[in-house]
mmCIF file of C-alpha atoms in Angstrom:
data_model
loop_
_atom_site.group_PDB
_atom_site.id
_atom_site.type_symbol
_atom_site.label_atom_id
_atom_site.label_comp_id
_atom_site.label_asym_id
_atom_site.label_seq_id
_atom_site.Cartn_x
_atom_site.Cartn_y
_atom_site.Cartn_z
ATOM 1 C CA LEU A 8 22.922 -22.414 -10.443
ATOM 2 C CA TYR A 9 22.863 -23.704 -6.858
ATOM 3 C CA HIS A 10 22.241 -21.896 -3.572
ATOM 4 C CA ARG A 11 22.472 -24.241 -0.593
ATOM 5 C CA VAL A 12 23.676 -27.800 -0.026
ATOM 6 C CA ALA A 13 21.808 -28.816 3.102
ATOM 7 C CA GLU A 14 18.995 -30.919 4.479
ATOM 8 C CA SER A 15 15.844 -28.831 4.818
ATOM 9 C CA GLU A 16 12.389 -30.098 5.767
ATOM 10 C CA ASN A 17 10.606 -26.843 4.949
ATOM 11 C CA ASP A 18 12.437 -25.547 1.901
ATOM 12 C CA VAL A 19 9.624 -23.342 0.621
ATOM 13 C CA ASN A 20 12.004 -21.434 -1.683
ATOM 14 C CA GLN A 21 13.501 -24.634 -3.132
ATOM 15 C CA LEU A 22 17.028 -23.385 -2.565
ATOM 16 C CA SER A 23 18.458 -26.453 -0.805
ATOM 17 C CA VAL A 24 19.876 -29.563 -2.419
ATOM 18 C CA SER A 25 20.633 -32.388 0.003
ATOM 19 C CA PRO A 26 24.291 -33.477 0.187
ATOM 20 C CA VAL A 27 23.321 -36.922 -1.136
ATOM 21 C CA ASN A 28 21.498 -35.508 -4.147
ATOM 22 C CA PHE A 29 24.229 -32.923 -4.729
ATOM 23 C CA GLU A 30 26.886 -35.627 -4.941
ATOM 24 C CA ASP A 31 24.730 -37.763 -7.222
ATOM 25 C CA GLN A 32 24.037 -34.746 -9.420
ATOM 26 C CA LEU A 33 27.746 -33.930 -9.724
ATOM 27 C CA ILE A 34 28.564 -37.514 -10.653
ATOM 28 C CA PHE A 35 25.829 -37.472 -13.278
ATOM 29 C CA LEU A 36 26.875 -34.066 -14.667
ATOM 30 C CA SER A 37 30.539 -35.103 -14.724
ATOM 31 C CA ASN A 38 29.639 -38.113 -16.837
ATOM 32 C CA LYS A 39 27.667 -35.961 -19.288
ATOM 33 C CA PHE A 40 29.911 -32.899 -19.441
ATOM 34 C CA LYS A 41 33.398 -31.629 -18.847
ATOM 35 C CA ILE A 42 32.882 -29.277 -15.897
ATOM 36 C CA ILE A 43 35.008 -26.154 -16.288
ATOM 37 C CA SER A 44 35.445 -22.962 -14.301
ATOM 38 C CA LEU A 45 33.351 -19.877 -14.948
ATOM 39 C CA LYS A 46 36.557 -18.037 -15.857
ATOM 40 C CA GLU A 47 37.352 -20.620 -18.531
ATOM 41 C CA LEU A 48 33.837 -20.389 -19.938
ATOM 42 C CA ALA A 49 34.069 -16.590 -20.113
ATOM 43 C CA ASN A 50 37.463 -16.806 -21.826
ATOM 44 C CA ASN A 51 36.129 -19.349 -24.315
ATOM 45 C CA LEU A 52 33.201 -17.080 -25.106
ATOM 46 C CA LYS A 53 35.469 -14.060 -25.521
ATOM 47 C CA THR A 54 37.763 -15.893 -27.940
ATOM 48 C CA ASN A 55 34.938 -17.566 -29.890
ATOM 49 C CA ARG A 56 36.024 -20.972 -28.650
ATOM 50 C CA LEU A 57 32.931 -22.173 -26.842
ATOM 51 C CA LYS A 58 33.166 -25.922 -26.402
ATOM 52 C CA ARG A 59 30.259 -28.314 -26.602
ATOM 53 C CA ASN A 60 29.462 -30.588 -23.681
ATOM 54 C CA THR A 61 30.906 -28.309 -21.030
ATOM 55 C CA ALA A 62 29.177 -27.077 -17.887
ATOM 56 C CA VAL A 63 29.871 -24.665 -15.027
ATOM 57 C CA ILE A 64 28.829 -24.896 -11.365
ATOM 58 C CA THR A 65 27.887 -21.694 -9.509
ATOM 59 C CA PHE A 66 26.396 -20.848 -6.106
ATOM 60 C CA ASP A 67 24.513 -17.670 -5.191
ATOM 61 C CA ASP A 68 24.356 -15.814 -1.865
ATOM 62 C CA GLY A 69 27.348 -17.235 0.018
ATOM 63 C CA TYR A 70 25.723 -19.678 2.410
ATOM 64 C CA ALA A 71 28.069 -21.212 4.989
ATOM 65 C CA ASP A 72 26.948 -24.696 3.993
ATOM 66 C CA ASN A 73 28.761 -24.144 0.685
ATOM 67 C CA LEU A 74 31.936 -24.544 2.763
ATOM 68 C CA TYR A 75 30.842 -27.339 5.062
ATOM 69 C CA ASN A 76 28.636 -29.464 2.789
ATOM 70 C CA ALA A 77 29.361 -28.554 -0.832
ATOM 71 C CA LEU A 78 33.127 -28.043 -0.787
ATOM 72 C CA PRO A 79 34.086 -31.565 0.398
ATOM 73 C CA ILE A 80 32.057 -33.034 -2.481
ATOM 74 C CA LEU A 81 33.493 -30.595 -5.017
ATOM 75 C CA GLU A 82 37.012 -31.457 -3.805
ATOM 76 C CA LYS A 83 36.275 -35.192 -3.895
ATOM 77 C CA TYR A 84 35.555 -34.976 -7.620
ATOM 78 C CA LYS A 85 37.929 -32.058 -8.353
ATOM 79 C CA ILE A 86 35.095 -29.891 -9.670
ATOM 80 C CA PRO A 87 35.566 -26.102 -9.853
ATOM 81 C CA ALA A 88 32.826 -23.720 -8.769
ATOM 82 C CA THR A 89 32.151 -20.008 -8.363
ATOM 83 C CA ILE A 90 30.463 -18.712 -5.198
ATOM 84 C CA PHE A 91 28.778 -15.309 -5.350
ATOM 85 C CA VAL A 92 28.654 -13.731 -1.891
ATOM 86 C CA THR A 93 26.165 -11.146 -0.611
ATOM 87 C CA MET A 94 28.778 -8.897 0.961
ATOM 88 C CA GLY A 95 26.552 -7.155 3.524
ATOM 89 C CA LYS A 96 25.595 -10.488 5.109
ATOM 90 C CA ILE A 97 29.141 -11.701 5.794
ATOM 91 C CA GLY A 98 29.377 -12.530 9.502
ATOM 92 C CA ASP A 99 25.684 -11.756 10.052
ATOM 93 C CA ASN A 100 23.977 -14.698 11.747
ATOM 94 C CA SER A 101 20.491 -13.389 11.004
ATOM 95 C CA PRO A 102 18.670 -15.090 8.120
ATOM 96 C CA PHE A 103 18.482 -13.777 4.602
ATOM 97 C CA PHE A 104 15.217 -11.850 4.213
ATOM 98 C CA TRP A 105 13.608 -14.591 2.111
ATOM 99 C CA GLU A 106 14.074 -17.049 5.000
ATOM 100 C CA GLU A 107 12.776 -14.905 7.846
ATOM 101 C CA ASN A 108 9.462 -16.773 8.076
ATOM 102 C CA MET A 109 11.009 -20.230 7.859
ATOM 103 C CA PRO A 110 11.575 -22.452 10.919
ATOM 104 C CA GLU A 111 14.960 -21.625 12.422
ATOM 105 C CA LYS A 112 16.315 -25.130 11.837
ATOM 106 C CA ASP A 113 15.710 -24.776 8.102
ATOM 107 C CA ARG A 114 17.395 -21.406 7.688
ATOM 108 C CA GLY A 115 20.910 -20.938 6.428
ATOM 109 C CA ARG A 116 23.398 -18.207 7.209
ATOM 110 C CA CYS A 117 26.026 -16.395 5.225
ATOM 111 C CA VAL A 118 29.707 -17.150 5.673
ATOM 112 C CA ASN A 119 31.704 -15.156 8.203
ATOM 113 C CA GLN A 120 35.077 -13.583 7.382
ATOM 114 C CA GLN A 121 37.085 -16.623 8.430
ATOM 115 C CA GLU A 122 34.891 -18.962 6.358
ATOM 116 C CA LEU A 123 35.117 -16.600 3.382
ATOM 117 C CA LYS A 124 38.916 -16.617 3.565
ATOM 118 C CA GLN A 125 38.915 -20.390 3.883
ATOM 119 C CA LEU A 126 36.796 -20.761 0.749
ATOM 120 C CA SER A 127 38.870 -18.243 -1.182
ATOM 121 C CA SER A 128 42.050 -20.171 -0.386
ATOM 122 C CA ILE A 129 40.786 -23.253 -2.241
ATOM 123 C CA SER A 130 42.134 -23.425 -5.804
ATOM 124 C CA LEU A 131 38.894 -24.951 -7.141
ATOM 125 C CA ILE A 132 36.816 -22.037 -5.837
ATOM 126 C CA GLU A 133 36.382 -18.598 -7.376
ATOM 127 C CA MET A 134 34.740 -15.980 -5.198
ATOM 128 C CA GLY A 135 32.352 -13.550 -6.902
ATOM 129 C CA ALA A 136 30.281 -10.540 -5.852
ATOM 130 C CA HIS A 137 26.508 -10.499 -5.405
ATOM 131 C CA THR A 138 25.903 -6.885 -4.269
ATOM 132 C CA VAL A 139 25.822 -5.640 -0.683
ATOM 133 C CA ASN A 140 22.140 -6.118 0.232
ATOM 134 C CA HIS A 141 20.705 -8.358 -2.526
ATOM 135 C CA PRO A 142 18.221 -5.840 -4.015
ATOM 136 C CA LYS A 143 16.429 -6.024 -7.337
ATOM 137 C CA LEU A 144 18.872 -3.655 -8.949
ATOM 138 C CA SER A 145 16.563 -2.328 -11.652
ATOM 139 C CA LYS A 146 14.130 -1.176 -8.941
ATOM 140 C CA ILE A 147 16.577 1.204 -7.246
ATOM 141 C CA ARG A 148 18.221 4.447 -8.378
ATOM 142 C CA ILE A 149 21.310 4.350 -10.589
ATOM 143 C CA ASP A 150 23.519 5.788 -7.843
ATOM 144 C CA GLU A 151 22.274 3.145 -5.413
ATOM 145 C CA GLN A 152 22.937 0.423 -7.979
ATOM 146 C CA ASP A 153 26.457 1.726 -8.472
ATOM 147 C CA LYS A 154 27.108 1.652 -4.723
ATOM 148 C CA GLU A 155 25.731 -1.888 -4.349
ATOM 149 C CA ILE A 156 27.907 -3.145 -7.195
ATOM 150 C CA ALA A 157 31.104 -1.198 -6.431
ATOM 151 C CA GLU A 158 31.171 -1.855 -2.679
ATOM 152 C CA SER A 159 30.477 -5.547 -3.073
ATOM 153 C CA LYS A 160 33.637 -5.796 -5.170
ATOM 154 C CA SER A 161 35.944 -3.511 -3.205
ATOM 155 C CA VAL A 162 35.092 -4.895 0.234
ATOM 156 C CA LEU A 163 35.315 -8.532 -0.870
ATOM 157 C CA GLU A 164 38.707 -7.840 -2.426
ATOM 158 C CA LYS A 165 39.962 -6.378 0.856
ATOM 159 C CA LEU A 166 38.611 -9.333 2.831
ATOM 160 C CA ILE A 167 40.177 -12.039 0.694
ATOM 161 C CA GLY A 168 43.214 -10.141 -0.594
ATOM 162 C CA ALA A 169 42.532 -11.001 -4.227
ATOM 163 C CA SER A 170 40.747 -9.558 -7.248
ATOM 164 C CA ILE A 171 37.046 -10.228 -7.720
ATOM 165 C CA MET A 172 36.326 -10.593 -11.430
ATOM 166 C CA SER A 173 32.816 -12.079 -11.470
ATOM 167 C CA PHE A 174 29.379 -10.810 -10.471
ATOM 168 C CA ALA A 175 25.895 -12.297 -10.227
ATOM 169 C CA TYR A 176 22.730 -10.195 -10.390
ATOM 170 C CA PRO A 177 20.472 -10.752 -7.354
ATOM 171 C CA PHE A 178 17.380 -12.699 -8.428
ATOM 172 C CA GLY A 179 18.797 -12.357 -11.934
ATOM 173 C CA GLY A 180 15.605 -12.807 -13.936
ATOM 174 C CA LYS A 181 14.221 -10.517 -16.575
ATOM 175 C CA GLY A 182 13.181 -7.218 -15.043
ATOM 176 C CA THR A 183 15.555 -7.448 -12.085
ATOM 177 C CA PHE A 184 18.454 -5.813 -13.944
ATOM 178 C CA ASP A 185 18.647 -3.732 -17.096
ATOM 179 C CA GLU A 186 21.099 -2.199 -19.556
ATOM 180 C CA ASP A 187 22.105 0.473 -17.048
ATOM 181 C CA THR A 188 22.889 -2.235 -14.506
ATOM 182 C CA VAL A 189 25.051 -4.140 -16.980
ATOM 183 C CA ASN A 190 26.918 -0.951 -17.857
ATOM 184 C CA LEU A 191 27.640 -0.367 -14.153
ATOM 185 C CA VAL A 192 28.949 -3.914 -13.782
ATOM 186 C CA VAL A 193 31.312 -3.304 -16.709
ATOM 187 C CA LYS A 194 32.311 0.129 -15.367
ATOM 188 C CA ASN A 195 33.199 -1.350 -11.994
ATOM 189 C CA GLY A 196 35.682 -3.752 -13.525
ATOM 190 C CA PHE A 197 33.909 -7.101 -13.602
ATOM 191 C CA SER A 198 35.106 -9.310 -16.460
ATOM 192 C CA TYR A 199 31.928 -11.424 -16.567
ATOM 193 C CA ALA A 200 28.575 -11.683 -14.817
ATOM 194 C CA CYS A 201 25.784 -14.214 -14.403
ATOM 195 C CA ALA A 202 22.042 -13.791 -14.711
ATOM 196 C CA ASN A 203 19.259 -16.239 -13.855
ATOM 197 C CA ILE A 204 17.707 -16.628 -17.286
ATOM 198 C CA HIS A 205 17.054 -20.264 -18.068
ATOM 199 C CA ARG A 206 18.868 -21.054 -21.266
ATOM 200 C CA ARG A 207 22.213 -22.366 -22.438
ATOM 201 C CA VAL A 208 25.227 -20.181 -23.050
ATOM 202 C CA ASN A 209 25.880 -19.764 -26.779
ATOM 203 C CA LYS A 210 28.184 -17.687 -28.978
ATOM 204 C CA ASN A 211 25.741 -14.763 -28.817
ATOM 205 C CA SER A 212 25.505 -14.709 -25.005
ATOM 206 C CA SER A 213 26.680 -11.542 -23.311
ATOM 207 C CA PRO A 214 29.671 -12.190 -21.030
ATOM 208 C CA HIS A 215 28.023 -9.765 -18.587
ATOM 209 C CA ALA A 216 24.650 -11.524 -18.574
ATOM 210 C CA LEU A 217 25.444 -15.224 -18.814
ATOM 211 C CA PRO A 218 22.300 -17.365 -18.560
ATOM 212 C CA ARG A 219 22.066 -20.071 -15.918
ATOM 213 C CA ILE A 220 19.699 -22.883 -15.048
ATOM 214 C CA ILE A 221 18.613 -23.415 -11.448
ATOM 215 C CA VAL A 222 19.129 -26.896 -10.028
ATOM 216 C CA ILE A 223 16.910 -27.939 -7.134
ATOM 217 C CA ASP A 224 16.739 -31.032 -4.925
ATOM 218 C CA TRP A 225 16.239 -33.544 -7.722
ATOM 219 C CA ASN A 226 17.390 -37.119 -7.706
ATOM 220 C CA VAL A 227 19.358 -38.200 -10.766
ATOM 221 C CA LYS A 228 16.320 -39.447 -12.670
ATOM 222 C CA GLU A 229 14.538 -36.133 -12.111
ATOM 223 C CA LEU A 230 17.658 -34.194 -13.105
ATOM 224 C CA GLU A 231 17.933 -36.192 -16.317
ATOM 225 C CA GLN A 232 14.290 -35.449 -17.135
ATOM 226 C CA GLU A 233 14.839 -31.738 -16.533
ATOM 227 C CA MET A 234 17.956 -31.707 -18.651
ATOM 228 C CA ARG A 235 15.975 -32.834 -21.688
ATOM 229 C CA LYS A 236 14.375 -29.370 -21.562
ATOM 230 C CA TRP A 237 17.785 -27.684 -21.599
ATOM 231 C CA LEU A 238 19.672 -29.600 -24.276
#
């Protein structure tokens, strides 16, 4: 699980990975694993054909630097990725609420409509939904959850002219979504969804609550040390 690929001097939320470290991380991961698409992983899980030594790259929120900094590196190494976009922030140049108190030079912004369409046109990239306003879904009413989930899908589909099959729960940790939330994701037609629970996908993982592990701005040696906790 990535968020931004950018240089940031005051990355208090640890959401940015520098382009240099991102490239080094992808090289390292590519040597350790076969990197597959999220769709392929979900299909493998559904058909009881999970493969060892595979990995998936995802991005949350829909930062514009995913296009400008991450995509060229992904294309260089032909690595697929899924980008989950916070629909209500598309074209909004104001910062995400968790960056409001950061220096302006260290803030990111969400993609605009043109950038979204550009990303969605790339065969390596799958676009996914990430709600409208990035709330903790379990903390709002069921009808509000349904609206956040449904609109994020329908509006994104209109913008890119293609089906949106994947979803990521905002924040995604335990307590930020519940069984009702998962049921709404299924009801609204998502084939698979990602959480932010730090463990590996296994044959018992729910396709609508796939665990993920956050990657931060580690160099390769630090990434290798962290991976010993995962494997």
